[in-house]
């Protein structure tokens, strides 16, 4: 991979990432801002997505889906994102996001495109 390749950089701490996901379950103003300016709002929250990696079309996951993600991650103010040690929390979060379709801008579909 060359330095010119697009990347995703996460500089948010475990606490900042948790607070951002929690806010997405409650804060309609943040959700509106995220929908209007996804790249900018994600960057404000420590997530920078390189050119070419951001989808052309995406839909913000529902508040319920975001709550389900936090539940599956072990939603607990005293132990944010469960028990992964060190920086492993990010892999833990991403694994659940991809598995359950709860990335801030990805809503998992029950049926593939074109299915009845």
mmCIF file of C-alpha atoms in Angstrom:
data_model
loop_
_atom_site.group_PDB
_atom_site.id
_atom_site.type_symbol
_atom_site.label_atom_id
_atom_site.label_comp_id
_atom_site.label_asym_id
_atom_site.label_seq_id
_atom_site.Cartn_x
_atom_site.Cartn_y
_atom_site.Cartn_z
ATOM 1 C CA UNK A 1 0.000 0.000 0.000
ATOM 2 C CA UNK A 2 1.406 3.364 -1.005
ATOM 3 C CA UNK A 3 0.919 6.592 0.969
ATOM 4 C CA UNK A 4 -1.393 7.765 -1.835
ATOM 5 C CA UNK A 5 -3.832 4.862 -1.261
ATOM 6 C CA UNK A 6 -7.099 5.849 0.447
ATOM 7 C CA UNK A 7 -7.299 4.941 4.098
ATOM 8 C CA UNK A 8 -9.580 5.099 7.093
ATOM 9 C CA UNK A 9 -7.967 6.693 10.125
ATOM 10 C CA UNK A 10 -9.486 6.558 13.582
ATOM 11 C CA UNK A 11 -7.995 8.903 16.151
ATOM 12 C CA UNK A 12 -10.952 8.780 18.543
ATOM 13 C CA UNK A 13 -10.372 7.189 21.916
ATOM 14 C CA UNK A 14 -12.543 4.352 23.147
ATOM 15 C CA UNK A 15 -14.531 6.858 25.211
ATOM 16 C CA UNK A 16 -14.956 9.326 22.329
ATOM 17 C CA UNK A 17 -16.103 6.580 19.951
ATOM 18 C CA UNK A 18 -18.555 5.229 22.518
ATOM 19 C CA UNK A 19 -19.944 8.710 23.189
ATOM 20 C CA UNK A 20 -20.359 9.309 19.434
ATOM 21 C CA UNK A 21 -22.264 6.048 18.935
ATOM 22 C CA UNK A 22 -24.367 6.731 22.025
ATOM 23 C CA UNK A 23 -25.203 10.208 20.708
ATOM 24 C CA UNK A 24 -26.387 8.634 17.447
ATOM 25 C CA UNK A 25 -29.036 6.763 19.459
ATOM 26 C CA UNK A 26 -30.436 9.985 20.943
ATOM 27 C CA UNK A 27 -29.395 13.228 19.257
ATOM 28 C CA UNK A 28 -31.591 14.151 16.280
ATOM 29 C CA UNK A 29 -29.533 17.287 15.556
ATOM 30 C CA UNK A 30 -26.315 15.256 15.326
ATOM 31 C CA UNK A 31 -28.042 12.701 13.107
ATOM 32 C CA UNK A 32 -29.248 15.508 10.804
ATOM 33 C CA UNK A 33 -25.762 17.016 10.642
ATOM 34 C CA UNK A 34 -24.250 13.591 9.949
ATOM 35 C CA UNK A 35 -26.719 12.987 7.139
ATOM 36 C CA UNK A 36 -26.003 16.418 5.601
ATOM 37 C CA UNK A 37 -22.195 16.310 5.980
ATOM 38 C CA UNK A 38 -21.071 12.757 6.750
ATOM 39 C CA UNK A 39 -17.389 13.233 5.999
ATOM 40 C CA UNK A 40 -17.172 16.423 8.084
ATOM 41 C CA UNK A 41 -19.072 15.106 11.096
ATOM 42 C CA UNK A 42 -17.175 11.810 11.111
ATOM 43 C CA UNK A 43 -13.909 13.743 10.952
ATOM 44 C CA UNK A 44 -15.039 15.939 13.880
ATOM 45 C CA UNK A 45 -15.470 12.693 15.792
ATOM 46 C CA UNK A 46 -12.059 11.241 15.013
ATOM 47 C CA UNK A 47 -12.889 9.194 11.899
ATOM 48 C CA UNK A 48 -11.277 10.241 8.619
ATOM 49 C CA UNK A 49 -12.316 8.332 5.512
ATOM 50 C CA UNK A 50 -10.118 8.651 2.428
ATOM 51 C CA UNK A 51 -11.363 9.639 -0.996
ATOM 52 C CA UNK A 52 -12.850 6.729 -2.871
ATOM 53 C CA UNK A 53 -13.791 4.817 0.274
ATOM 54 C CA UNK A 54 -16.930 6.698 1.193
ATOM 55 C CA UNK A 55 -20.073 5.256 -0.420
ATOM 56 C CA UNK A 56 -21.900 7.379 -2.986
ATOM 57 C CA UNK A 57 -25.203 6.445 -1.412
ATOM 58 C CA UNK A 58 -25.814 5.322 2.131
ATOM 59 C CA UNK A 59 -28.514 5.610 4.717
ATOM 60 C CA UNK A 60 -27.992 6.413 8.372
ATOM 61 C CA UNK A 61 -28.722 3.412 10.560
ATOM 62 C CA UNK A 62 -31.773 3.889 12.766
ATOM 63 C CA UNK A 63 -31.553 4.833 16.427
ATOM 64 C CA UNK A 64 -32.739 1.326 17.239
ATOM 65 C CA UNK A 65 -29.974 -0.251 15.162
ATOM 66 C CA UNK A 66 -27.396 1.920 16.894
ATOM 67 C CA UNK A 67 -28.821 0.913 20.304
ATOM 68 C CA UNK A 68 -28.610 -2.747 19.248
ATOM 69 C CA UNK A 69 -24.968 -2.243 18.284
ATOM 70 C CA UNK A 70 -24.143 -0.763 21.692
ATOM 71 C CA UNK A 71 -26.034 -3.600 23.393
ATOM 72 C CA UNK A 72 -24.072 -6.213 21.435
ATOM 73 C CA UNK A 73 -20.839 -4.439 22.310
ATOM 74 C CA UNK A 74 -21.675 -4.721 26.006
ATOM 75 C CA UNK A 75 -23.151 -1.258 26.577
ATOM 76 C CA UNK A 76 -21.879 -0.322 30.017
ATOM 77 C CA UNK A 77 -20.725 3.123 31.133
ATOM 78 C CA UNK A 78 -18.042 1.517 33.322
ATOM 79 C CA UNK A 79 -16.715 -0.849 30.638
ATOM 80 C CA UNK A 80 -17.267 0.776 27.254
ATOM 81 C CA UNK A 81 -17.217 -1.742 24.392
ATOM 82 C CA UNK A 82 -16.736 -4.735 26.646
ATOM 83 C CA UNK A 83 -13.393 -6.160 27.611
ATOM 84 C CA UNK A 84 -10.964 -5.852 24.673
ATOM 85 C CA UNK A 85 -7.566 -4.702 25.896
ATOM 86 C CA UNK A 86 -5.533 -1.786 24.609
ATOM 87 C CA UNK A 87 -6.389 -0.676 21.105
ATOM 88 C CA UNK A 88 -8.239 -3.927 20.331
ATOM 89 C CA UNK A 89 -11.536 -2.130 21.100
ATOM 90 C CA UNK A 90 -11.559 -0.664 17.587
ATOM 91 C CA UNK A 91 -11.359 -4.094 15.942
ATOM 92 C CA UNK A 92 -14.067 -5.277 18.318
ATOM 93 C CA UNK A 93 -16.356 -2.394 17.318
ATOM 94 C CA UNK A 94 -15.667 -2.769 13.587
ATOM 95 C CA UNK A 95 -16.295 -6.512 13.678
ATOM 96 C CA UNK A 96 -19.742 -5.906 15.181
ATOM 97 C CA UNK A 97 -20.443 -3.037 12.798
ATOM 98 C CA UNK A 98 -19.765 -5.173 9.754
ATOM 99 C CA UNK A 99 -21.531 -8.224 11.180
ATOM 100 C CA UNK A 100 -24.693 -6.401 12.192
ATOM 101 C CA UNK A 101 -24.736 -3.577 9.667
ATOM 102 C CA UNK A 102 -24.719 -0.786 12.213
ATOM 103 C CA UNK A 103 -21.993 1.462 10.919
ATOM 104 C CA UNK A 104 -23.255 5.032 11.149
ATOM 105 C CA UNK A 105 -23.997 5.066 7.425
ATOM 106 C CA UNK A 106 -24.779 1.463 6.665
ATOM 107 C CA UNK A 107 -28.126 -0.148 7.199
ATOM 108 C CA UNK A 108 -28.054 -3.897 6.737
ATOM 109 C CA UNK A 109 -30.656 -5.150 4.288
ATOM 110 C CA UNK A 110 -32.496 -8.374 4.868
ATOM 111 C CA UNK A 111 -32.670 -9.042 1.131
ATOM 112 C CA UNK A 112 -30.039 -8.351 -1.541
ATOM 113 C CA UNK A 113 -30.756 -5.759 -4.221
ATOM 114 C CA UNK A 114 -33.422 -6.942 -6.638
ATOM 115 C CA UNK A 115 -34.862 -9.564 -4.304
ATOM 116 C CA UNK A 116 -38.648 -9.612 -3.886
#
